[in-house]
Amino acid sequence: MVNLDQTTQTESELRVRYNDITRGVYFIGTTPPKTSTPLEEVEGIADRLVNRIKDLAIDGLIVYDIQDEVSRTQKPRPFPFKSTHDPRYYSSLLNKKTGRPVITYKSVVQSETDAFDEWLNEAWHEYQVRDIVLVGSPSAKNEVSLPLSAAYQTLAENNNNFFTGGIMIAERHAKKGNEHARLIEKYQQGCNFFISQAIYDTQATIDILTRYAIECKQDGIKPQRILLTFSPCGSAKTLEFIEWLGVSVPEATSLRILNASNPLHESIKMCCNSLNQILDAVVEYDLPLGLNIESLTNRKEEIDGSILLYKLLRASMDSHLAKHEFRTLQRNKLTSV
């Protein structure tokens, strides 16, 4: 039963922050504990995460809705799939412990319209979820009960004022050349921000960001905030999992990581180089950007690596934004003379 008295916040905190293109927004991505974890131990896991990130200046966290995704590829899953606790519950827990907004992913593939509408009401009233990202089918071969477009329509008709985001997949743009059109269509369906898949193919990301920025300008559309996701890789197994998830890893990148004396440090260095290349390439387009740093495994080394990566990438993003603001001031001064 939905308890309306539990509602304490009527609006998304992120909605206001996202509108300011002069600042970045910064997130840590995580997954809920496995359902095999007793509920009384989930809070301890949340506490350990909060303790790791307590000294980081973050805007919030992202909690993923993990699905098996076996229909997407013929390759065996490197790590066995295990279901997790409800992302809404874990989001609510992290929100209470950090006082920061938490974006909650929702896979709508197996939902029915009425069930999804009920999920939304429970998310808002019982779990105080305000910020969500909808995820569609990982494969066109899947039998889908609720298409993503129908899910967005259901969300638009829901009485609760969610701040809604979508997924940006550079690899899809590299194959089909239409990801920019998908982003614009999702914006028209209610999306106000996008989160990329983990980035290892720098050029593919530059291509989609550039095309999106140009198309928005030509159509007179305000570009929506895009969070660039980066994840460190410390082993061949992790790299195999990254590729299994559909992330494009160029051969040279893969070889550099696997043949490095310290693969984790090499991947962190490559992620830093990648972000700088992306920022340099799109600096003239006034795209509002942000960062999402995640660890794709529960290995302590890679989790610690993701914290270091966050610090390094945030410094790069802040420097980029400061330089961009300075160029804007110079440009405005010249035009006013």
Short mmCIF file of C-alpha atoms in Angstrom, two decimals:
data_model
loop_
_atom_site.label_atom_id
_atom_site.label_comp_id
_atom_site.label_asym_id
_atom_site.label_seq_id
_atom_site.Cartn_x
_atom_site.Cartn_y
_atom_site.Cartn_z
CA MET A 1 0.00 0.00 0.00
CA VAL A 2 1.29 3.46 -0.91
CA ASN A 3 1.74 5.74 2.08
CA LEU A 4 1.28 9.30 0.91
CA ASP A 5 2.43 10.65 4.27
CA GLN A 6 5.94 9.42 3.56
CA THR A 7 6.43 11.96 0.76
CA THR A 8 8.83 14.65 1.99
CA GLN A 9 10.19 16.08 -1.25
CA THR A 10 7.94 17.15 -4.08
CA GLU A 11 10.53 18.06 -6.70
CA SER A 12 13.79 16.76 -8.12
CA GLU A 13 16.85 18.61 -6.83
CA LEU A 14 18.68 17.77 -10.06
CA ARG A 15 16.20 19.57 -12.29
CA VAL A 16 17.56 22.98 -11.27
CA ARG A 17 21.23 21.94 -11.30
CA TYR A 18 20.99 20.47 -14.78
CA ASN A 19 19.85 23.79 -16.24
CA ASP A 20 23.14 25.53 -15.43
CA ILE A 21 25.46 24.69 -18.34
CA THR A 22 28.37 26.56 -16.75
CA ARG A 23 28.83 23.79 -14.18
CA GLY A 24 29.33 20.07 -14.43
CA VAL A 25 27.33 17.43 -12.62
CA TYR A 26 29.11 14.48 -11.07
CA PHE A 27 27.86 11.02 -10.13
CA ILE A 28 29.02 7.68 -8.80
CA GLY A 29 27.28 4.66 -10.33
CA THR A 30 26.54 1.48 -8.38
CA THR A 31 24.33 -1.62 -8.33
CA PRO A 32 22.04 -2.90 -5.59
CA PRO A 33 23.33 -5.87 -3.58
CA LYS A 34 22.38 -9.34 -4.81
CA THR A 35 19.09 -10.78 -3.58
CA SER A 36 21.14 -13.54 -1.94
CA THR A 37 22.37 -10.86 0.46
CA PRO A 38 20.15 -10.82 3.58
CA LEU A 39 18.21 -7.57 3.86
CA GLU A 40 19.80 -6.82 7.24
CA GLU A 41 23.23 -6.80 5.53
CA VAL A 42 22.24 -4.44 2.72
CA GLU A 43 22.49 -1.39 4.97
CA GLY A 44 26.07 -2.32 5.89
CA ILE A 45 26.97 -2.50 2.19
CA ALA A 46 25.43 0.93 1.69
CA ASP A 47 27.42 2.25 4.65
CA ARG A 48 30.69 1.00 3.15
CA LEU A 49 29.90 2.71 -0.15
CA VAL A 50 28.99 5.95 1.58
CA ASN A 51 32.23 5.79 3.58
CA ARG A 52 34.27 5.39 0.36
CA ILE A 53 32.74 8.44 -1.26
CA LYS A 54 32.29 10.67 1.79
CA ASP A 55 35.19 12.95 0.82
CA LEU A 56 34.09 13.28 -2.81
CA ALA A 57 32.12 16.32 -3.91
CA ILE A 58 29.37 14.48 -5.79
CA ASP A 59 26.00 15.68 -7.02
CA GLY A 60 24.47 12.28 -6.48
CA LEU A 61 24.52 8.58 -7.20
CA ILE A 62 23.11 6.30 -9.88
CA VAL A 63 21.61 2.90 -9.07
CA TYR A 64 21.33 0.47 -11.97
CA ASP A 65 18.59 -2.04 -12.67
CA ILE A 66 20.62 -5.14 -13.58
CA GLN A 67 19.18 -7.50 -16.19
CA ASP A 68 20.53 -10.77 -17.61
CA GLU A 69 20.71 -9.49 -21.24
CA VAL A 70 21.49 -12.96 -22.66
CA SER A 71 19.44 -12.14 -25.77
CA ARG A 72 21.92 -9.44 -26.82
CA THR A 73 24.84 -11.71 -27.66
CA GLN A 74 25.76 -15.33 -28.29
CA LYS A 75 28.86 -15.02 -26.12
CA PRO A 76 28.68 -16.55 -22.63
CA ARG A 77 28.36 -14.09 -19.75
CA PRO A 78 31.82 -13.66 -18.14
CA PHE A 79 30.27 -13.30 -14.68
CA PRO A 80 27.11 -15.27 -13.78
CA PHE A 81 23.93 -13.22 -13.60
CA LYS A 82 22.47 -12.79 -10.12
CA SER A 83 19.32 -10.82 -9.43
CA THR A 84 19.52 -7.85 -7.09
CA HIS A 85 17.41 -6.17 -4.48
CA ASP A 86 14.90 -3.58 -5.72
CA PRO A 87 16.85 -0.58 -7.10
CA ARG A 88 14.20 1.73 -5.62
CA TYR A 89 14.90 0.42 -2.11
CA TYR A 90 18.66 0.80 -2.51
CA SER A 91 18.24 4.28 -4.01
CA SER A 92 16.11 5.32 -1.06
CA LEU A 93 18.70 3.95 1.36
CA LEU A 94 21.57 5.82 -0.32
CA ASN A 95 19.52 9.01 -0.52
CA LYS A 96 18.85 8.92 3.23
CA LYS A 97 22.50 8.17 4.07
CA THR A 98 24.09 10.77 1.79
CA GLY A 99 21.42 13.45 1.51
CA ARG A 100 22.16 13.50 -2.23
CA PRO A 101 19.82 12.80 -5.15
CA VAL A 102 19.90 9.27 -6.56
CA ILE A 103 19.01 8.45 -10.17
CA THR A 104 17.24 5.09 -10.38
CA TYR A 105 17.32 2.95 -13.51
CA LYS A 106 14.22 1.01 -14.53
CA SER A 107 14.15 -1.72 -17.18
CA VAL A 108 10.67 -1.67 -18.72
CA VAL A 109 11.05 -4.71 -21.02
CA GLN A 110 8.85 -7.13 -19.10
CA SER A 111 6.43 -4.54 -17.69
CA GLU A 112 2.77 -4.04 -18.54
CA THR A 113 1.35 -0.52 -18.65
CA ASP A 114 -0.68 -0.79 -15.43
CA ALA A 115 2.13 -2.53 -13.56
CA PHE A 116 4.62 0.12 -14.67
CA ASP A 117 2.26 2.91 -13.57
CA GLU A 118 1.98 1.25 -10.17
CA TRP A 119 5.78 0.93 -10.04
CA LEU A 120 6.05 4.68 -10.65
CA ASN A 121 3.57 5.54 -7.90
CA GLU A 122 5.35 3.29 -5.41
CA ALA A 123 8.74 4.71 -6.46
CA TRP A 124 7.54 8.26 -5.80
CA HIS A 125 5.56 7.77 -2.59
CA GLU A 126 7.17 4.82 -0.83
CA TYR A 127 10.80 5.24 -1.89
CA GLN A 128 10.96 9.02 -2.56
CA VAL A 129 12.47 8.37 -6.01
CA ARG A 130 12.45 11.60 -8.02
CA ASP A 131 14.99 10.95 -10.79
CA ILE A 132 14.74 7.95 -13.12
CA VAL A 133 16.23 6.54 -16.31
CA LEU A 134 14.17 4.16 -18.42
CA VAL A 135 15.93 1.30 -20.19
CA GLY A 136 14.44 -0.60 -23.12
CA SER A 137 15.16 -4.02 -24.57
CA PRO A 138 18.84 -4.98 -25.01
CA SER A 139 17.93 -6.79 -28.23
CA ALA A 140 15.43 -6.36 -31.05
CA LYS A 141 14.86 -10.12 -30.84
CA ASN A 142 13.22 -9.83 -27.43
CA GLU A 143 9.48 -10.13 -26.97
CA VAL A 144 8.63 -6.79 -25.41
CA SER A 145 5.51 -6.25 -23.29
CA LEU A 146 6.01 -2.50 -22.95
CA PRO A 147 7.99 -0.70 -25.68
CA LEU A 148 10.15 2.15 -24.48
CA SER A 149 8.01 4.70 -26.33
CA ALA A 150 4.90 3.42 -24.51
CA ALA A 151 6.77 3.56 -21.20
CA TYR A 152 7.61 7.23 -21.80
CA GLN A 153 3.94 7.88 -22.59
CA THR A 154 2.86 6.17 -19.37
CA LEU A 155 5.42 8.24 -17.47
CA ALA A 156 4.14 11.45 -19.07
CA GLU A 157 0.59 10.60 -18.00
CA ASN A 158 1.60 9.69 -14.44
CA ASN A 159 0.63 12.23 -11.79
CA ASN A 160 4.12 12.42 -10.29
CA ASN A 161 6.66 14.92 -11.63
CA PHE A 162 9.69 12.68 -12.25
CA PHE A 163 12.90 14.09 -13.69
CA THR A 164 13.53 11.64 -16.51
CA GLY A 165 16.62 10.56 -18.40
CA GLY A 166 17.59 8.14 -21.13
CA ILE A 167 20.56 6.14 -22.39
CA MET A 168 23.07 7.29 -25.02
CA ILE A 169 24.95 4.50 -26.83
CA ALA A 170 27.81 5.68 -29.04
CA GLU A 171 28.28 2.15 -30.38
CA ARG A 172 24.74 2.22 -31.76
CA HIS A 173 25.51 5.47 -33.55
CA ALA A 174 28.67 3.94 -35.05
CA LYS A 175 26.56 1.10 -36.50
CA LYS A 176 23.36 2.89 -37.51
CA GLY A 177 24.29 6.57 -37.58
CA ASN A 178 21.01 7.65 -35.95
CA GLU A 179 21.66 7.87 -32.21
CA HIS A 180 21.41 11.66 -32.37
CA ALA A 181 17.88 11.31 -33.75
CA ARG A 182 17.01 8.87 -30.95
CA LEU A 183 18.21 11.39 -28.36
CA ILE A 184 16.09 14.15 -29.87
CA GLU A 185 13.08 11.82 -30.03
CA LYS A 186 13.57 10.83 -26.38
CA TYR A 187 13.77 14.51 -25.45
CA GLN A 188 10.44 15.06 -27.18
CA GLN A 189 9.07 12.13 -25.16
CA GLY A 190 10.16 13.72 -21.88
CA CYS A 191 13.87 13.03 -21.37
CA ASN A 192 15.86 15.90 -19.89
CA PHE A 193 19.24 14.22 -19.59
CA PHE A 194 21.17 11.27 -20.98
CA ILE A 195 23.74 8.88 -19.54
CA SER A 196 26.25 7.24 -21.84
CA GLN A 197 27.36 3.66 -21.83
CA ALA A 198 30.91 3.19 -20.48
CA ILE A 199 33.36 4.91 -22.83
CA TYR A 200 36.39 3.16 -24.28
CA ASP A 201 35.92 4.15 -27.92
CA THR A 202 36.73 7.85 -27.78
CA GLN A 203 36.05 8.64 -31.43
CA ALA A 204 32.62 7.00 -31.38
CA THR A 205 31.66 9.25 -28.46
CA ILE A 206 33.02 12.35 -30.18
CA ASP A 207 31.02 11.46 -33.30
CA ILE A 208 27.67 11.18 -31.52
CA LEU A 209 28.20 14.28 -29.35
CA THR A 210 29.19 16.36 -32.37
CA ARG A 211 26.29 15.18 -34.48
CA TYR A 212 23.83 15.68 -31.63
CA ALA A 213 25.07 19.22 -30.93
CA ILE A 214 24.88 20.24 -34.60
CA GLU A 215 21.42 18.71 -35.13
CA CYS A 216 20.09 20.45 -32.02
CA LYS A 217 21.42 23.80 -33.25
CA GLN A 218 19.93 23.31 -36.72
CA ASP A 219 16.55 22.31 -35.25
CA GLY A 220 16.53 25.10 -32.66
CA ILE A 221 16.52 22.59 -29.79
CA LYS A 222 18.33 23.12 -26.51
CA PRO A 223 20.83 20.25 -26.04
CA GLN A 224 20.13 18.21 -22.94
CA ARG A 225 22.71 17.31 -20.31
CA ILE A 226 24.83 14.25 -21.15
CA LEU A 227 26.66 12.33 -18.44
CA LEU A 228 29.77 10.60 -19.77
CA THR A 229 30.35 7.25 -18.08
CA PHE A 230 33.81 5.89 -17.37
CA SER A 231 34.76 2.64 -15.69
CA PRO A 232 38.27 1.38 -14.82
CA CYS A 233 39.44 -2.05 -15.98
CA GLY A 234 41.97 -4.01 -13.98
CA SER A 235 41.95 -7.48 -15.51
CA ALA A 236 41.30 -9.51 -18.66
CA LYS A 237 38.08 -10.80 -17.07
CA THR A 238 36.78 -7.30 -16.47
CA LEU A 239 37.68 -6.30 -20.02
CA GLU A 240 35.82 -9.36 -21.31
CA PHE A 241 32.78 -8.28 -19.29
CA ILE A 242 32.99 -4.71 -20.59
CA GLU A 243 32.93 -6.00 -24.16
CA TRP A 244 30.15 -8.47 -23.35
CA LEU A 245 28.03 -5.52 -22.20
CA GLY A 246 28.29 -4.11 -25.71
CA VAL A 247 30.98 -1.51 -25.03
CA SER A 248 33.27 -1.00 -28.01
CA VAL A 249 36.93 -1.39 -27.04
CA PRO A 250 39.34 -0.71 -29.94
CA GLU A 251 41.99 -3.39 -30.38
CA ALA A 252 44.87 -1.03 -29.59
CA THR A 253 43.13 0.03 -26.36
CA SER A 254 42.57 -3.58 -25.34
CA LEU A 255 46.18 -4.52 -26.06
CA ARG A 256 47.56 -1.55 -24.14
CA ILE A 257 45.54 -2.43 -21.05
CA LEU A 258 46.23 -6.17 -21.10
CA ASN A 259 49.96 -5.80 -21.76
CA ALA A 260 50.58 -3.05 -19.21
CA SER A 261 52.52 -3.83 -16.04
CA ASN A 262 49.52 -2.44 -14.16
CA PRO A 263 46.34 -2.82 -16.28
CA LEU A 264 44.20 -0.84 -13.84
CA HIS A 265 46.49 2.19 -13.88
CA GLU A 266 46.77 1.97 -17.66
CA SER A 267 42.98 1.97 -18.04
CA ILE A 268 42.67 4.95 -15.70
CA LYS A 269 45.27 6.84 -17.74
CA MET A 270 43.41 5.99 -20.95
CA CYS A 271 40.09 7.15 -19.50
CA CYS A 272 41.70 10.47 -18.56
CA ASN A 273 43.11 10.88 -22.07
CA SER A 274 39.75 9.95 -23.55
CA LEU A 275 37.84 12.58 -21.58
CA ASN A 276 40.35 15.28 -22.51
CA GLN A 277 40.06 14.37 -26.20
CA ILE A 278 36.27 14.46 -25.99
CA LEU A 279 36.21 17.82 -24.23
CA ASP A 280 38.65 19.34 -26.74
CA ALA A 281 36.58 18.05 -29.65
CA VAL A 282 33.21 19.42 -28.48
CA VAL A 283 34.34 22.61 -26.73
CA GLU A 284 32.74 24.89 -29.34
CA TYR A 285 29.29 23.31 -29.14
CA ASP A 286 28.14 24.45 -25.68
CA LEU A 287 27.04 20.95 -24.74
CA PRO A 288 26.08 20.62 -21.07
CA LEU A 289 28.09 17.65 -19.82
CA GLY A 290 28.66 15.68 -16.65
CA LEU A 291 30.42 12.56 -15.40
CA ASN A 292 29.34 9.19 -14.10
CA ILE A 293 32.08 6.95 -12.69
CA GLU A 294 31.33 3.30 -11.97
CA SER A 295 33.07 0.05 -11.10
CA LEU A 296 31.74 -2.89 -13.09
CA THR A 297 32.99 -5.47 -10.59
CA ASN A 298 33.10 -5.78 -6.82
CA ARG A 299 36.89 -6.23 -6.78
CA LYS A 300 38.31 -3.85 -4.17
CA GLU A 301 41.15 -2.82 -6.47
CA GLU A 302 38.75 -1.70 -9.20
CA ILE A 303 36.39 -0.02 -6.74
CA ASP A 304 39.31 1.98 -5.31
CA GLY A 305 40.41 2.67 -8.88
CA SER A 306 37.00 4.13 -9.69
CA ILE A 307 37.34 6.59 -6.78
CA LEU A 308 40.74 7.72 -8.06
CA LEU A 309 39.34 7.97 -11.58
CA TYR A 310 36.51 10.16 -10.31
CA LYS A 311 38.97 12.61 -8.75
CA LEU A 312 41.09 12.81 -11.89
CA LEU A 313 38.20 13.18 -14.32
CA ARG A 314 36.40 15.72 -12.19
CA ALA A 315 39.55 17.88 -12.14
CA SER A 316 39.69 17.70 -15.95
CA MET A 317 36.01 18.57 -16.33
CA ASP A 318 36.18 21.49 -13.91
CA SER A 319 39.22 22.88 -15.74
CA HIS A 320 37.42 22.52 -19.09
CA LEU A 321 34.35 24.35 -17.79
CA ALA A 322 36.44 27.18 -16.32
CA LYS A 323 38.28 27.65 -19.64
CA HIS A 324 34.99 27.55 -21.54
CA GLU A 325 33.51 30.19 -19.23
CA PHE A 326 36.59 32.37 -19.75
CA ARG A 327 36.31 32.06 -23.56
CA THR A 328 32.63 32.98 -23.35
CA LEU A 329 33.44 36.10 -21.35
CA GLN A 330 36.08 37.10 -23.88
CA ARG A 331 33.68 36.51 -26.77
CA ASN A 332 30.92 38.53 -25.11
CA LYS A 333 33.34 41.37 -24.39
CA LEU A 334 34.43 41.52 -28.02
CA THR A 335 30.83 41.55 -29.32
CA SER A 336 29.86 44.34 -26.92
CA VAL A 337 32.68 46.64 -28.08
#
